[in-house]
Amino acid sequence: MELTSLLNDSTCHIVLVVMDGLGGFADAQFDSELEQATTPNLDRLAAEGVVGLTLPAGAGITAGSGPGHLALFGYDPTEYELGRGVLSATGVEFDLRPGDIAARGNLCTLDDEGNVTDRRAGRIADDRAQALTDALNDGVKVDGVEAMFRHISSHRVLAVLRGEGLDHRIADLDPQKTGVPPKDPAPLDPAAEHTADVLRDVDAAIREVLSGQDGADALLLRGFDTHHDLPSFADRYALRAATVAIYPMYRGVAKLCGMDTLPRPSGLGEQIATMRDRWDDYDYFFLHHKKTDEAGHDGKRDEKVAAIEAMDAVIPDIVALEPDVIAVTGDHSSPTQLSGHSWHPVPTLLWGPHVGRDNVTSFGERACAGGLLGQRPTQQLMPIMLASAGKLEKYGA
Amino acid sequence: MELTSLLNDSTCHIVLVVMDGLGGFADAQFDSELEQATTPNLDRLAAEGVVGLTLPAGAGITAGSGPGHLALFGYDPTEYELGRGVLSATGVEFDLRPGDIAARGNLCTLDDEGNVTDRRAGRIADDRAQALTDALNDGVKVDGVEAMFRHISSHRVLAVLRGEGLDHRIADLDPQKTGVPPKDPAPLDPAAEHTADVLRDVDAAIREVLSGQDGADALLLRGFDTHHDLPSFADRYALRAATVAIYPMYRGVAKLCGMDTLPRPSGLGEQIATMRDRWDDYDYFFLHHKKTDEAGHDGKRDEKVAAIEAMDAVIPDIVALEPDVIAVTGDHSSPTQLSGHSWHPVPTLLWGPHVGRDNVTSFGERACAGGLLGQRPTQQLMPIMLASAGKLEKYGA
C-alpha cells in the first residue's frame, strides 16, 4: 500500500524540530546531556504527548547527517543514499546538474616520495585554503571536462567535474591514513573507466597547481557521487514544506526533498520568527538546531547541555503557533563521551491535540524507553506526523 | 522460514476476543475509553499475562475493519486487500463466485441536470430501500451480464455483476461529493475496458428503473472488487477455527479465511454459550464485539466505556473454559474524540498458562506501553498465540 494513495488535500501545520546529534547515553559518571539539561518546556511536551526512541539507520548503525535527515523526512536512507560529494555540494549551495560528479576533497601534505604526511594540511587556515581553491579553479585544465572547486572550511574542498559520459562509481582516492600515497583512481564499475582516466589527469593537474603554492600538496578526493532527483515532499506527502535551517548542508538536503528554503536566519529567535511570518504559507516546517551536534563532536558536555536548554527556551514560542503536531528529536546521537556520532537510539517526542499521551513526564533517553511511541525506525515518524495532522485517510474498508 | 513447516497436529484452545475499534487516546481532558472503563476482569488478565500495543497496518496508518481483521488472523493486510465490494458481499452473506465483480452502492438523489444532490438519498428508510433494491433486481437487464442487488441497510446496497470476461479494476463511480454528476465508468487497466462498457449500460438501466420509483435516482458504485481465495486457517495454521461473530461482515471475513461460522448469536451471552457448546470441536474461536466501534464512530464516550465494561463482565466465562491462550485486542482504534477509525496503536493482552507475565497490572493504552509484548505489527500476534497453545515446533536444531 502506498502512503500517497491515502493522502488528502487538507492543509495542516507540522513542525519538525531537529536538535542535531541530540541523543546521548548515561554511564557510570554521567547522565545523558538531555537528561542533565534543565528542560521544563520539553518536559511539558513529553508529559502532554508521547515519547519514544528512534533509530535512523537500524540497530547499531551510526548514521551520518544525510541518512539521519532523510529518515526524519520519511525517506528510506538506505534507498536514497547521498554521497559525501553531494552533501558537500548542497552544503556550499553548489547547483549540481544531472551528470555532474561531486567529491569531497581534503587539502593534504605529501613528503618527497609522495606519501601523505597530514590528511588535513595542518588544518590549514580558511584564507590560505580559499587562495588554494582559487588557484585550482584558475589552473586545473583538463581536456573534455570542466573541473570546479569550492572551499568549504579549513582543509575541506568540494570538487565537481562536469563533462560528457562521467560516472560517479569511483573508489575514494583518500587512503584515510598517512605514510602511504593517495590511491590511484579506480572504477567500481566498468562504465566508470573513462571517469577514472579523466580523474588521473585532474589529480595530476591539481598537484601541478599546488606545487606552486604554499600550504598543501594534493587534494584527497572521496565520496564520489552524482546529482540525485529525490521525490519531493509535495509529491510524497502533498505538503507545502519549508525549512528555517541555518547551515547550508541542512538547507541543501531539505531543498533536495523539494522544500522551500526560507531566507537564512541568524539564530533560534529568527528561525521561529521566520516560521511565524510564513505560518499560513506552509504545512510543514523543518527547524534545525546545529549546536547540539557541534558540542557533541567537540566532547563539550556543558556546551551540549546549554544548546539543549537554548532550544527548550524557545519551545513555548513554537507551541504558541498552535501546530497540529510538533516532533522534537535528533538526526542521530552525538554523545560527548564519544566526541562524534553514535548508534544510540534518539530520544523523540510527539505533541499535538490528537497525538495522545503516555505516562512519561520528562524528556530523556531513559524516560523515553517507557513511552507510547516505542522504539522504531526514524522513518516511521513521518506517517505518524501526517496522521496526527489529519492528512491520511483510512486504509481499506 | 515458513510457519507451516513448524506446525504440529496437536489440538488446542485459542480464543481471540476482538473489541472492534478498541483503541483510543488520552488528551488534556480525557483518559482513553479503556482507561476510563472499570475492568476488573481484564485487569486481572493483564496482571496475569503480558500486554503491549499492536499496529494493524503500520505506523500512522488508519486501518479499516478488513485489513484490521486480516492482520489479527495473521494475514499480511497489504498482501490480501479486500475491497469494499467484497466486504459488502460477505456482510450480506452473498456467495460471491470466482469472476464475479462486487461493488458497494449508495442510493442517491440527482437534480434535473444529473448532479448528485444527496449521496445517501436522505438516509432512506430500510423498507423503501428494500423496495428499490427489489425493483433493481427485477428491472435491470443488460445483455451478456447478470446484475444482482442486495439491500444492506438504509442507502447501502450491494451490486454484483456476473458474466464472462469481467475485470474489477474499475474506478469508483461515486464522486464522493454533491453538485457534480456520478463519474463515468473508467477502467484502471486496459483489461477492464469491456467491464466499463457493461457498467455504462448497467448504470443507465439502474437510473431507468429508479426513475419510475420514489426515494432515489441512481446508485453510486465504489470499491469494485472480485472474489478472493484466501489461504485457509486449516492450511496456514492446522487449526479447526470458528467464529461466533454476530455482524455479517465479520462472519464473512472469517469465512473467507476458512473458519466455520457458527449459528448467529444474539449477544455476548449467546456468543460465549455457543463457544462453550462447541468447545471440543474447534482449536480456535474468533469472538467479535461490535459495540465498542459503533460508540467510537458516534463519538459517544459513555457508550464505548459501557461496551468495554460489558465485555469485561463476560471475561470470567471465557477463562472458565480453560483455554490455552486468550488474546484481547481490537482490529484498530476508534477514539470517541475523532468519531471514527484512527492510527493509534491498539492495546493488546495475551493470557494463558505459558504466555508469561510482565509488571503491568491494568489494561489500558498507557499501561500497555510498558508491557512485555512491546509494540508490534498486529500480524505477529497469531504466531505468538500458536506458540502459546503448543502448536509450533522448534526452528532449527
CSV table of C-alpha atoms in Angstrom, one decimal, chain A residues 1 3 6 353-359 370-374 376 380 383-384 387-388 392 394-397, chain B residues 25-28 53 59-67 77-78 81 84 87 338 341 343-344 366 369 375:
chain,number,residue,atom,x,y,z
A,1,MET,CA,0.0,0.0,0.0
A,3,LEU,CA,1.2,6.2,1.5
A,6,LEU,CA,-4.1,7.7,1.5
A,353,PRO,CA,-4.1,17.6,20.2
A,354,HIS,CA,-4.6,14.2,18.5
A,355,VAL,CA,-1.2,12.6,19.3
A,356,GLY,CA,-2.3,11.1,22.6
A,357,ARG,CA,-0.4,10.8,25.9
A,358,ASP,CA,1.6,8.3,27.8
A,359,ASN,CA,2.8,8.2,31.4
A,370,GLY,CA,8.8,3.8,28.6
A,371,GLY,CA,6.9,5.8,26.1
A,372,LEU,CA,3.9,5.0,23.9
A,373,LEU,CA,5.9,5.7,20.7
A,374,GLY,CA,8.1,2.7,21.5
A,376,ARG,CA,11.1,2.4,16.0
A,380,GLN,CA,8.1,5.9,10.7
A,383,PRO,CA,3.4,8.9,8.6
A,384,ILE,CA,2.6,9.3,12.3
A,387,ALA,CA,-1.8,11.1,10.6
A,388,SER,CA,-1.8,13.3,13.7
A,392,LEU,CA,-4.1,10.4,5.9
A,394,LYS,CA,-8.3,5.2,6.1
A,395,TYR,CA,-6.7,2.1,4.5
A,396,GLY,CA,-9.2,-0.5,3.4
A,397,ALA,CA,-12.9,-0.7,4.1
B,25,PHE,CA,-6.0,8.0,23.3
B,26,ALA,CA,-5.7,10.3,26.3
B,27,ASP,CA,-5.7,14.0,25.9
B,28,ALA,CA,-5.9,17.1,28.1
B,53,LEU,CA,0.4,-2.4,21.6
B,59,ALA,CA,2.8,3.4,11.8
B,60,GLY,CA,0.4,6.2,11.2
B,61,ILE,CA,-1.9,4.2,9.1
B,62,THR,CA,-5.6,4.1,10.0
B,63,ALA,CA,-6.9,0.6,9.2
B,64,GLY,CA,-10.3,-0.3,8.0
B,65,SER,CA,-12.0,-3.3,9.5
B,66,GLY,CA,-11.0,-5.6,6.7
B,67,PRO,CA,-7.2,-5.1,7.0
B,77,PRO,CA,-3.2,-6.9,5.2
B,78,THR,CA,-1.2,-5.2,2.4
B,81,GLU,CA,-6.5,-6.5,0.1
B,84,ARG,CA,-15.4,-2.7,-0.1
B,87,LEU,CA,-16.6,-6.9,2.3
B,338,LEU,CA,-12.3,11.6,16.5
B,341,HIS,CA,-11.1,5.0,13.0
B,343,TRP,CA,-3.9,5.2,13.6
B,344,HIS,CA,-3.3,5.0,17.4
B,366,ARG,CA,-0.6,3.8,28.6
B,369,ALA,CA,3.3,0.9,26.6
B,375,GLN,CA,4.8,-2.6,20.2
